[in-house]
Coordinates of C-alpha atoms and ligand atoms in Angstrom, one line a residue:
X1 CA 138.0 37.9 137.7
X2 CA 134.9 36.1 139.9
X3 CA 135.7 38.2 142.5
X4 CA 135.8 41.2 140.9
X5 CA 132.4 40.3 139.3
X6 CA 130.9 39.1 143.0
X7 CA 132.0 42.6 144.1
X8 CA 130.9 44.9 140.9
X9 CA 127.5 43.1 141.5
X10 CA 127.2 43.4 145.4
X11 CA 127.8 46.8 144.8
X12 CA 125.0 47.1 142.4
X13 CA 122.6 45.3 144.9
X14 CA 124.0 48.0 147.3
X15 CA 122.7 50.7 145.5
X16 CA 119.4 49.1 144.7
X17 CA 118.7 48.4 147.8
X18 CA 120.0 52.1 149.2
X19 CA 117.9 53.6 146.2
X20 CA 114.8 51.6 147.3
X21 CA 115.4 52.7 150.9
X22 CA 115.5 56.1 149.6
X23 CA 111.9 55.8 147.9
X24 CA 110.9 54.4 150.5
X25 CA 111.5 56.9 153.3
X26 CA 113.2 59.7 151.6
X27 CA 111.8 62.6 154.1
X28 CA 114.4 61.7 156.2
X29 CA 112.5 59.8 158.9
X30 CA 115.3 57.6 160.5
X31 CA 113.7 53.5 161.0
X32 CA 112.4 53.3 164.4
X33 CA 111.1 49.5 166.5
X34 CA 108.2 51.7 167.3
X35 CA 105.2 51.5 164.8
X36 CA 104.8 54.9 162.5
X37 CA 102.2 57.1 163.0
X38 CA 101.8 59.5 160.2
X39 CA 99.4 62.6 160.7
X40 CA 98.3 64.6 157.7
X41 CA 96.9 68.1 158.7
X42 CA 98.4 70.3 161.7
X43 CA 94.7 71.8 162.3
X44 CA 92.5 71.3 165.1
X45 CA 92.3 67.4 164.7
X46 CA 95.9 66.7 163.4
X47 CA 97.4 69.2 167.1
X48 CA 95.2 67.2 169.5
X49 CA 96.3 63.8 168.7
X50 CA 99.7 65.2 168.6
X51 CA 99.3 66.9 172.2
X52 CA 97.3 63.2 173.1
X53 CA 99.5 60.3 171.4
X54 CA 103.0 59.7 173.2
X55 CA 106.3 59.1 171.8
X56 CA 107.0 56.2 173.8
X57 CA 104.4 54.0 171.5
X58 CA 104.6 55.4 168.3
X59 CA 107.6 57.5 165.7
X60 CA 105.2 60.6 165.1
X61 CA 105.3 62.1 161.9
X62 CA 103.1 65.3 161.0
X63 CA 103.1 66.4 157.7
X64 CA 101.6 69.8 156.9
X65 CA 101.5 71.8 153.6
X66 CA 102.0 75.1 155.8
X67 CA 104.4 75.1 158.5
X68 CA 101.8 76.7 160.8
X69 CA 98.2 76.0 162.4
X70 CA 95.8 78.4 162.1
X71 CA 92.9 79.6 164.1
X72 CA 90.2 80.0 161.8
X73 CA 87.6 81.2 163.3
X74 CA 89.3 84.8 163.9
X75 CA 90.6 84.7 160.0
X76 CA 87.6 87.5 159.6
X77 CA 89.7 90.0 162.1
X78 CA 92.8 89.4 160.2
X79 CA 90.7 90.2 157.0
X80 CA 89.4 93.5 158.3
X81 CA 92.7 94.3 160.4
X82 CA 91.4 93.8 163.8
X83 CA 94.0 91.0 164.5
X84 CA 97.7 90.3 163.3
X85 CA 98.1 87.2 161.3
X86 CA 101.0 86.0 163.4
X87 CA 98.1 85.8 166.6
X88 CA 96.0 83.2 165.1
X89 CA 99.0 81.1 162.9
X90 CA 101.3 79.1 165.6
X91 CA 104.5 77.3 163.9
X92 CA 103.8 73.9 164.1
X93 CA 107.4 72.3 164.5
X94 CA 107.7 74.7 167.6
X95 CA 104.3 72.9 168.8
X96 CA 105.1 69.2 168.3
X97 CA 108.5 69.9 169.7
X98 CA 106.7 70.4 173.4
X99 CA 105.3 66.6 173.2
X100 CA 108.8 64.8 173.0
X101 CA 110.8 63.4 169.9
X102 CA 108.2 63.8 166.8
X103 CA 109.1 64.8 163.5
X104 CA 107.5 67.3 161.0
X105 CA 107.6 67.5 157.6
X106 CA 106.4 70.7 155.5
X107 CA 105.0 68.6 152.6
X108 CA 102.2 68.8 150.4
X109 CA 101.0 65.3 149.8
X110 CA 99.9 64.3 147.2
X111 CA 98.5 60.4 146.9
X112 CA 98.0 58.1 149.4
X113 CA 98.7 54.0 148.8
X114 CA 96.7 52.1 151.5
X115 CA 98.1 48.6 149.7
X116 CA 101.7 49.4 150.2
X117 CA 100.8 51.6 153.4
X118 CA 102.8 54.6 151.5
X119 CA 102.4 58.3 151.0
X120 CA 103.3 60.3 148.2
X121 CA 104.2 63.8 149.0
X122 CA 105.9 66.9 146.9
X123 CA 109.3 66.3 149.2
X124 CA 109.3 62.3 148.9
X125 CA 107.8 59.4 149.9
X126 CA 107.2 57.6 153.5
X127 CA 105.9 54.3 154.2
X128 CA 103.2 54.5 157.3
X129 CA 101.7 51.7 159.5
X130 CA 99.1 53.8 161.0
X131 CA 98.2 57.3 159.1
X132 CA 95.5 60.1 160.0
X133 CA 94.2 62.2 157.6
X134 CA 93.0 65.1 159.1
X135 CA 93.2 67.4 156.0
X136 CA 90.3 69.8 156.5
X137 CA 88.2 71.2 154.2
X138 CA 88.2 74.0 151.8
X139 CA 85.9 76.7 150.3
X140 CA 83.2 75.0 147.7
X141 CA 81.9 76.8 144.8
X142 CA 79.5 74.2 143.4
X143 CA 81.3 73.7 140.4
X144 CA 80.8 77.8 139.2
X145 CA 83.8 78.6 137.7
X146 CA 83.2 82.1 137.6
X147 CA 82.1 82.6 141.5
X148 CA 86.0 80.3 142.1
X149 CA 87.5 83.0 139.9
X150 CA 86.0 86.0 140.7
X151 CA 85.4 85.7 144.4
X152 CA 87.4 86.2 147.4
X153 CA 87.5 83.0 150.2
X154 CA 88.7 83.4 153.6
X155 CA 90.0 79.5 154.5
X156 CA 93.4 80.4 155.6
X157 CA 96.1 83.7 156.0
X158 CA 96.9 84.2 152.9
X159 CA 93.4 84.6 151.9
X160 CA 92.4 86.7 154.8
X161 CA 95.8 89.2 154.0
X162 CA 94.4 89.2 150.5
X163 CA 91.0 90.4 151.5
X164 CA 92.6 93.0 153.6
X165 CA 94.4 93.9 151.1
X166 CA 91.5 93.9 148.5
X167 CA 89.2 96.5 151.0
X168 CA 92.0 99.0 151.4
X169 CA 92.6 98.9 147.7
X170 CA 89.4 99.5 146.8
X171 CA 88.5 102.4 149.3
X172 CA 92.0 104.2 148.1
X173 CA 90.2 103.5 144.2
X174 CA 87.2 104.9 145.5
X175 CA 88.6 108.0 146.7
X176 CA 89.7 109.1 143.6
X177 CA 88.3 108.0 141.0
X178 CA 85.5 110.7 139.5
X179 CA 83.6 107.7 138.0
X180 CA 80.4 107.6 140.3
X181 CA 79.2 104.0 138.9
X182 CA 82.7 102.6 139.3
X183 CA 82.8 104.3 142.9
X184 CA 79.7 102.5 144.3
X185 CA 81.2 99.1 142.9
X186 CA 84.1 99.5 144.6
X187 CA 82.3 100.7 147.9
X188 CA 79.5 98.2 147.7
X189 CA 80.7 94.7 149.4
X190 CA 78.9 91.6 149.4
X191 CA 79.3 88.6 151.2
X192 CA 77.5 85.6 150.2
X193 CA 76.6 82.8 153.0
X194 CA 75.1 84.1 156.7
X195 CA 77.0 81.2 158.6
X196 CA 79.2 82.0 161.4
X197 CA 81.3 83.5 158.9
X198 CA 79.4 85.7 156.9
X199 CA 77.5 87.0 160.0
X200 CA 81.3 87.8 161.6
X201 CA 82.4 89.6 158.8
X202 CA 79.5 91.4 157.8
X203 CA 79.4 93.3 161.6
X204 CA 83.1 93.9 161.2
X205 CA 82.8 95.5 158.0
X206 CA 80.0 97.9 159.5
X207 CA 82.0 98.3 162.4
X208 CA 85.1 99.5 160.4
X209 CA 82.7 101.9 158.5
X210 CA 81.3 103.0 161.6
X211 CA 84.6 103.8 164.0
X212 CA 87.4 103.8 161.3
X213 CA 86.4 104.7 157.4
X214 CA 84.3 107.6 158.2
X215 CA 87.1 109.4 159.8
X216 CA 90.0 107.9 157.8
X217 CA 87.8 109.1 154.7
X218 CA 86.8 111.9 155.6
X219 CA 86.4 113.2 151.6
X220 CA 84.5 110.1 150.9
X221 CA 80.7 110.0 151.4
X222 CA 80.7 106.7 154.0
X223 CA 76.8 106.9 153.5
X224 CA 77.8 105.3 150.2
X225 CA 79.6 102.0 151.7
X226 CA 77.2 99.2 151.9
X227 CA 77.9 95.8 153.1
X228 CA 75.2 93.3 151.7
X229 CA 74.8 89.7 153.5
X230 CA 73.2 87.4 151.1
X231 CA 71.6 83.8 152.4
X232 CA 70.2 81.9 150.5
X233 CA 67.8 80.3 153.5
X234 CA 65.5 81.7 155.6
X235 CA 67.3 82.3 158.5
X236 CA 70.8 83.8 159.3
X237 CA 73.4 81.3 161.5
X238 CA 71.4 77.8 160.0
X239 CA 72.8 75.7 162.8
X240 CA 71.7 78.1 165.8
X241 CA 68.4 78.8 167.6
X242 CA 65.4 80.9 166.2
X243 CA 66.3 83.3 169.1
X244 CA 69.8 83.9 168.3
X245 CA 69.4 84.2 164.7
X246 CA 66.3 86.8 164.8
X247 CA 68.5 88.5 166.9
X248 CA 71.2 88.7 164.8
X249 CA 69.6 89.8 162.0
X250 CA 68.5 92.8 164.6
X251 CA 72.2 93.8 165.5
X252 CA 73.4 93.4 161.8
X253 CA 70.3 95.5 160.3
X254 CA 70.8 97.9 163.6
X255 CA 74.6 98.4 162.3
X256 CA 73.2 99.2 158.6
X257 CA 73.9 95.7 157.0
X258 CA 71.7 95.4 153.8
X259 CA 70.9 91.8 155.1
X260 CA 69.0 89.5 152.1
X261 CA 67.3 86.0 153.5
X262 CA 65.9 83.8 151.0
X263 CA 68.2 84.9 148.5
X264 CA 70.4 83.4 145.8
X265 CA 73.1 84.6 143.6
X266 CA 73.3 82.9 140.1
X267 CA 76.3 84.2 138.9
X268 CA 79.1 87.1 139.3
X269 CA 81.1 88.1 136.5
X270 CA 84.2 90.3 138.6
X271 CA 82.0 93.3 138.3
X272 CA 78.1 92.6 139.2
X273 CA 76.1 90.2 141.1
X274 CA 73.2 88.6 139.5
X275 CA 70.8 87.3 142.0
X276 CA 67.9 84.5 141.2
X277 CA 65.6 87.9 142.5
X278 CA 66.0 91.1 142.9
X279 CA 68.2 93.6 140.9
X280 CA 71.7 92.9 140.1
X281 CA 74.4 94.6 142.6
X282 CA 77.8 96.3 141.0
X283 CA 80.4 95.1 143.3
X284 CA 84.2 95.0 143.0
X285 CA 84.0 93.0 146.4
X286 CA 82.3 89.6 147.1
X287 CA 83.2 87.3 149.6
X288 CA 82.4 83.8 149.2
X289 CA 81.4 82.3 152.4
X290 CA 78.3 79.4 151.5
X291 CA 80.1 76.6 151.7
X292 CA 83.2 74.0 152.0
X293 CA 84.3 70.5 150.5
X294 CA 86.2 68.8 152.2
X295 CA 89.9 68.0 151.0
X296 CA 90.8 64.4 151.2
X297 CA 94.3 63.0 149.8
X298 CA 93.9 60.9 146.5
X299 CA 93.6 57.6 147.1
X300 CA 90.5 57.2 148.9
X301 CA 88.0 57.7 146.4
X302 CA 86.7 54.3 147.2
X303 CA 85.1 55.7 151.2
X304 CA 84.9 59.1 149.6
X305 CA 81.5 60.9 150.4
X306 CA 79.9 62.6 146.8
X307 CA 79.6 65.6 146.6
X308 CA 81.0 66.8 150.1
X309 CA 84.2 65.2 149.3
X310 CA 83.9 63.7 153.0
X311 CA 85.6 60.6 154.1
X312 CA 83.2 57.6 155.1
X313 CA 84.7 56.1 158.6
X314 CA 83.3 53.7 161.4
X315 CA 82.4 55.1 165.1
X316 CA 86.2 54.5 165.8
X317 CA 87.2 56.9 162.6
X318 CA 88.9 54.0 160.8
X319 CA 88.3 54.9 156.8
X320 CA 85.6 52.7 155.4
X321 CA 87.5 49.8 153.6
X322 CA 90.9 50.9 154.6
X323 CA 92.9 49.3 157.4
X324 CA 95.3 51.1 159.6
X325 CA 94.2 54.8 157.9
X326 CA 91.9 56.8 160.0
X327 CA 89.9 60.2 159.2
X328 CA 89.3 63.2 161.2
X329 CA 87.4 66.8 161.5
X330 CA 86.0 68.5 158.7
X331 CA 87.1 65.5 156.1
X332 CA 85.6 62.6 158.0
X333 CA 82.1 61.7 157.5
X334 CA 81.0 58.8 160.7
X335 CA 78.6 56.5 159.5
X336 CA 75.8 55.3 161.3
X337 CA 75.2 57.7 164.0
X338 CA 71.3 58.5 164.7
X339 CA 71.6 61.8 166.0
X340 CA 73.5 62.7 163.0
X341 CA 72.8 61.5 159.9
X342 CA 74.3 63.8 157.5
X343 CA 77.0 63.5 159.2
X344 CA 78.7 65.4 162.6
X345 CA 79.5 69.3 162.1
X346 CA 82.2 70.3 160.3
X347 CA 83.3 72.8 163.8
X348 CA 86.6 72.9 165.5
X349 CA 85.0 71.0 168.7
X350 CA 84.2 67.9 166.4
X351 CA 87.3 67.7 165.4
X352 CA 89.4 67.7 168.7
X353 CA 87.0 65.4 170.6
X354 CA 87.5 63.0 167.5
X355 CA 91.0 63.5 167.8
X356 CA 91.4 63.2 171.8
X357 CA 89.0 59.6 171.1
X358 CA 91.5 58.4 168.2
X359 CA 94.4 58.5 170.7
X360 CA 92.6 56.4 173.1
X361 CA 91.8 54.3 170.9
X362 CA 95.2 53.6 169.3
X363 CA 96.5 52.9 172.6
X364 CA 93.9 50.3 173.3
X365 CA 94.6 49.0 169.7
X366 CA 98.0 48.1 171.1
X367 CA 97.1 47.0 174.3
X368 CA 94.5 44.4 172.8
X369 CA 91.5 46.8 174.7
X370 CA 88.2 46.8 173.2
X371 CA 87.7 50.2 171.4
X372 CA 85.3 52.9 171.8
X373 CA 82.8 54.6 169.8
X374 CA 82.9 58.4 168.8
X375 CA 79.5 60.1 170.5
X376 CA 79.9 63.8 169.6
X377 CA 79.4 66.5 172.7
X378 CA 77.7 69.6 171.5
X379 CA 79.5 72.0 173.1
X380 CA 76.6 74.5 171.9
X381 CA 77.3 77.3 169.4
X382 CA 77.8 81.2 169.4
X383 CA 78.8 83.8 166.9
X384 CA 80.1 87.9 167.1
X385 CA 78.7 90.6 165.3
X386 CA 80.0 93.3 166.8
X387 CA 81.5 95.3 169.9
X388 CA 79.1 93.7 172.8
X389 CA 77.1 92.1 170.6
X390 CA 77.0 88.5 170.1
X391 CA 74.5 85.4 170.4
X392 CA 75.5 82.4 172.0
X393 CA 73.6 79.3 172.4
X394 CA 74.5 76.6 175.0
X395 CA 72.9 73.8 177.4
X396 CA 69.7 74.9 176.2
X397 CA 70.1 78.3 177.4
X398 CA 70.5 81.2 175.0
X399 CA 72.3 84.3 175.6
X400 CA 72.7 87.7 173.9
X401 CA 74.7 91.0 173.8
X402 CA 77.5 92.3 176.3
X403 CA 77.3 89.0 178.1
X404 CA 77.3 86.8 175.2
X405 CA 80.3 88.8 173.9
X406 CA 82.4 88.2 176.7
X407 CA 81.6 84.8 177.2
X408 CA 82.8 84.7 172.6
X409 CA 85.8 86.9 173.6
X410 CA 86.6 84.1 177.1
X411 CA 86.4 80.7 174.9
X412 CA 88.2 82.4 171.4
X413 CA 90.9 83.4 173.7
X414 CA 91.2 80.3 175.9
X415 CA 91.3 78.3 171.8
X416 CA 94.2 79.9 170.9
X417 CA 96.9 77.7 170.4
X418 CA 100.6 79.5 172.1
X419 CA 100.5 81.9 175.4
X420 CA 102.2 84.9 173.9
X421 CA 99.6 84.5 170.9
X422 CA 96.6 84.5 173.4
X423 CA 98.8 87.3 175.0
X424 CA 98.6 89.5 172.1
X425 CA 95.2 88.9 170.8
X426 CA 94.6 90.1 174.2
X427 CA 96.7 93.0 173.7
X428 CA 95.1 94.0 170.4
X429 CA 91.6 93.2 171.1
X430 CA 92.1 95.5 174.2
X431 CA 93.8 98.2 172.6
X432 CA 90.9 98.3 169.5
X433 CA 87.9 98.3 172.3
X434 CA 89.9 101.5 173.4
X435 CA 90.8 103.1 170.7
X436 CA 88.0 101.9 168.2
X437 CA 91.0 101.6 165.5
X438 CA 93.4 99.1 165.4
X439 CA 96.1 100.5 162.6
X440 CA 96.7 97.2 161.1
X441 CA 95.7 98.8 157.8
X442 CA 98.9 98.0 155.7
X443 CA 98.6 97.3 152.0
X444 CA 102.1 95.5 152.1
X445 CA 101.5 93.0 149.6
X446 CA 98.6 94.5 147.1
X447 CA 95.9 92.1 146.0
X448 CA 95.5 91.8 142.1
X449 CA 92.1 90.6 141.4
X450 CA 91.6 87.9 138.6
X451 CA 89.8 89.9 135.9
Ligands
FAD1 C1 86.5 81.4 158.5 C2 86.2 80.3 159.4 C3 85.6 80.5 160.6 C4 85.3 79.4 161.4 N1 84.7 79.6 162.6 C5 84.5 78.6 163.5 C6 84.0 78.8 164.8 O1 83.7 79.9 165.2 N2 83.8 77.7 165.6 C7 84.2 76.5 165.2 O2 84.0 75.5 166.0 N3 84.6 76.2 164.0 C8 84.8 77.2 163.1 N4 85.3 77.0 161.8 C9 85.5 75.6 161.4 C10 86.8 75.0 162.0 O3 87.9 75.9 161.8 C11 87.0 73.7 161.4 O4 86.0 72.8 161.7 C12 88.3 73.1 161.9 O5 89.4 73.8 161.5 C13 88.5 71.6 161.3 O6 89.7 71.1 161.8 P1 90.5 70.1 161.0 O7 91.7 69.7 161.8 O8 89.6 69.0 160.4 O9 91.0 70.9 159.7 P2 91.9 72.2 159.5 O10 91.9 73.0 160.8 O11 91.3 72.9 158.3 O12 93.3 71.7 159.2 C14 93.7 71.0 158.1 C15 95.2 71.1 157.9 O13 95.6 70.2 156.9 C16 96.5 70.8 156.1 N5 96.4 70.1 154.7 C17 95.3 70.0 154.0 N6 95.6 69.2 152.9 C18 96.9 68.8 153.0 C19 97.7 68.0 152.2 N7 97.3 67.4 151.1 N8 99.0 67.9 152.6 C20 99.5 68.4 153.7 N9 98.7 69.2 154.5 C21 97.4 69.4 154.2 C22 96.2 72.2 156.0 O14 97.3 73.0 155.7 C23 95.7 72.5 157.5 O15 96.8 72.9 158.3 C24 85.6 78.1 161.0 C25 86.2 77.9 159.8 C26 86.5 79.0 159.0 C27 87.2 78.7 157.6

C-alpha cells in the first residue's frame, strides 16, 4: 500500500516536473552546457551577429515572426514591379544553417521576463541567459487613426505586394470607369514623407508612367497621372546634404513629380487629402512614408524611449536596467553619445556595425576582457530617383547622376543577403534598363482597401 502511494506520487512529481520543463523550453530547444543566446529579429542586426557569434560558445536561438529577412531598402521596386519579392526576402533557417548548429524558431513573441530571464512567444516559451532584441521598427502614424487605416505603408513584402497590387487596380478602375472625378482620384498618387523612401518611390512611379503606363494605356490620358511628394520640412532627403537634396528635387520635378516642401497633411479620409495649406487632393492612393516607431517586445517599458518607442542601452548595447538583454538597430536608442544625441540613425549600417560590436563584446564577456564602446561609422548616405539619376553623399564628397547611380546600383547589390538573389536582381535590373518594362505587373492577390 506505501509503495503503491510512493510510486502514484513520484509519478505525479514526474509529470510536474516534465510539465514545468515543458513551459520552460517548449520550442523544442534541447538543454545545452553552453550558455543560450536568444536573438529576436532576423534583420540587419539580428543576421550579423548570427554570421559574427560562433556555436562553439553559445546554443543560438533566432526567433523571427517571418521566416525570411528582407532587404528593405528595395521594398519600393517590389511595390512598383521593378524587382521580385523573392530577390530582396532570403529564408532565414537556410541562412543560420551556413554558421554551424543554431536553431530558429518562426515565433511571434510576445512578452519578455528579464526576472526569470524567459520569453513568451505565440509557439511557447524559452528561458534565455543572454537575449538580443533586435526587433526593428515599424511605420508610425502619430496616433491618426484615420492616416493608419486609410493609408498604404511599405515596411515589409506583404505591404509592398499590396501596393503593387493597389496601383494596377486602380489604373484598370481608371480605365473604365466614365466618372472623370473618380478617375483623377484613382490616377492621382500621393506619397507623404520625402526621406529615402518617399524620394525612391516618387521617381519610380514617374518612371513607370513615363516608359510603361503610357504605352500599356494607351486609351488612358497619362497626362492625367500625377504623383505628388508631400514633406513636411523644407528640404527633400532631411539627413543628406543641401547639394544632393536641391538636386533631387531637380530630377524629381524634371520627371514631372508635383513635389510640395513645407507641407503638411492633416488628415485623409480614404478618398481626399486635406493639407494644413493648399487645396485638398482627391486620391484613392497615399503612401505613408513620414515616419517609424520602433517595435520593442513588452517587457521593457521601464528603458523604453517615449514616443519613439526606442530602447535606452549603454555604449555596449546592454538595455538600460536589464542585465544579460541587449538592444540593437532601429529599436536601440545608445545613451550618452556627443555626436548623437537624439540618438544614432535608424539605417541598415547602424545596425550591422552594432551588431558585429555586440559579438565582440560577448566574447570578451566570457573571456573576462574589458568591453568596448559602440562609436558609429557614417558610412555616408545616397538615394535613387531614377534610371542614372541618384545623389550620393560620402567622405565629404558629393556625387550626382550616372555615376552616383552606379555607385547606388554597386553597394544595393553587394547588400543583398544570398548569391543567386544578388544574381537575379542583377538579372532583372539588367533586363528593365533594356527593356524599360519589367512585366512583373501581376495582380495575383488583389488589394482590398479599408473603406
Ligand atoms: C522602405 C525602406 C527603405 C529603407 N532604405 C534604407 C536605405 O536605403 N539604406 C539604409 O541604410 N537603411 C534603409 N532603411 C532602414 C533599414 O532597413 C533599417 O534601418 C534596418 O532594417 C534596421 O535593421 P534591424 O535589424 O534593426 O531591423 P529590421 O531589419 O527591421 O528587422 C527586424 C526583424 O524583427 C522581426 N520582428 C519584429 N518584431 C518581432 C517579434 N515581436 N517577434 C519576432 N520577430 C519580430 C521582423 O520580422 C524583422 O525580421 C529602409 C527601411 C525601409 C522600411
Amino acid at each position: 500500500m506505501f509503495y503503491a502511494s510512493l510510486k502514484h506520487h513520484c509519478k505525479k512529481i514526474v509529470l510536474l516536473l516534465k510539465l514545468l520543463m515543458t513551459q520552460k523550453n517548449s520550442l523544442n530547444i534541447p538543454d545545452s552546457a553552453l550558455p543560450r543566446l536568444v536573438i529576436i529579429g532576423g534583420g540587419f542586426a539580428g543576421i550579423t551577429l548570427v554570421k559574427e557569434v560562433s556555436d562553439r560558445d553559445f546554443q543560438i536561438v533566432v526567433i523571427d515572426r517571418n521566416n525570411y529577412h528582407t532587404f528593405q531598402p528595395l521594398l519600393y521596386q517590389v511595390a512598383t514591379g521593378g524587382l521580385e519579392p523573392d530577390s530582396i526576402a532570403y529564408p532565414l533557417r537556410k541562412y543560420v544553417k551556413r554558421f554551424g548548429k543554431l536553431f530558429f524558431r518562426l515565433a511571434d513573441v510576445e512578452k519578455i521576463d528579464p526576472e526569470q530571464k524567459m520569453l513568451y512567444t505565440s509557439e511557447g516559451n524559452l528561458s534565455y541567459d543572454y537575449v538580443v532584441i533586435a526587433t526593428g521598427a515599424r511605420t508610425n502614424f502619430f496616433g491618426n487613426s484615420q492616416l493608419e487605416k486609410y493609408t498604404m505603408g511599405m515596411k515589409n513584402v506583404p505591404e509592398a505586394l499590396n501596393l503593387r497590387s493597389l496601383i494596377l487596380q486602380n489604373l484598370e478602375k481608371a480605365i473604365v470607369t466614365k466618372n472623370l472625378l473618380e478617375r483623377q482620384a484613382l490616377m492621382n498618387f500621393v506619397i507623404v514623407g520625402g526621406g529615402p523612401t518617399g524620394v525612391e518611390l516618387a521617381g519610380a512611379l514617374a518612371e513607370l508612367k513615363r516608359f510603361v503606363f503610357r504605352e500599356e494605356y494607351h486609351d488612358l490620358k497619362m497626362e492625367d497621372m500625377q504623383v505628388f511628394l508631400i514633406e513636411g520640412s523644407p528640404k527633400l532627403l532631411g539627413n543628406m546634404s543641401e547639394k544632393a537634396s536641391r538636386k533631387t528635387l531637380a530630377f524629381l520635378t524634371e520627371m514631372g513629380v508635383k513635389v510640395m516642401l513645407n507641407c503638411r497633411i492633416n488628415d485623409y479620409n480614404g478618398a481626399k487629402v486635406e493639407l494644413e495649406n493648399g487645396d485638398p487632393i482627391p486620391s484613392d492612393n497615399v503612401v505613408w512614408a513620414a515616419g517609424i516607431k520602433a517595435v520593442p517586445v513588452p517587457g521593457l517599458e521601464a528603458a523604453m524611449h517615449q514616443p519613439s518607442g526606442r530602447l535606452f542601452t549603454d555604449a555596449f548595447n546592454q538595455v538600460k536596467g536589464f542585465d544579460s538583454c541587449y538592444a540593437l538597430g532601429d529599436v536601440a536608442l545608445v545613451e550618452n553619445d556627443p555626436d548623437y544625441p537624439q540618438g544614432h540613425p535608424q539605417v541598415a549600417p547602424t545596425a550591422i556595425q552594432q551588431a558585429e560590436l555586440l559579438a565582440q563584446n560577448l566574447r570578451n564577456l566570457q573571456q573576462n576582457k574589458p568591453l568596448k564602446p559602440f562609436k558609429y561609422r557614417d558610412k555616408g548616405s545616397m538615394a535613387t530617383i531614377g534610371r542614372k539619376k541618384a545623389v550620393v553623399d560620402v567622405a565629404g564628397f558629393y556625387f550626382s547622376g550616372t555615376f552616383a547611380w552606379l555607385i547606388w546600383l554597386f553597394v544595393h547589390l553587394m547588400s543583398i543577403v544570398g548569391f543567386k538573389n544578388r544574381l537575379a536582381t542583377l538579372l532583372q535590373w539588367f533586363t528593365n534598363y533594356f527593356s524599360f518594362n519589367s512585366a512583373l505587373r501581376l495582380i495575383i492577390r488583389p488589394y482590398k482597401r479599408n473603406l
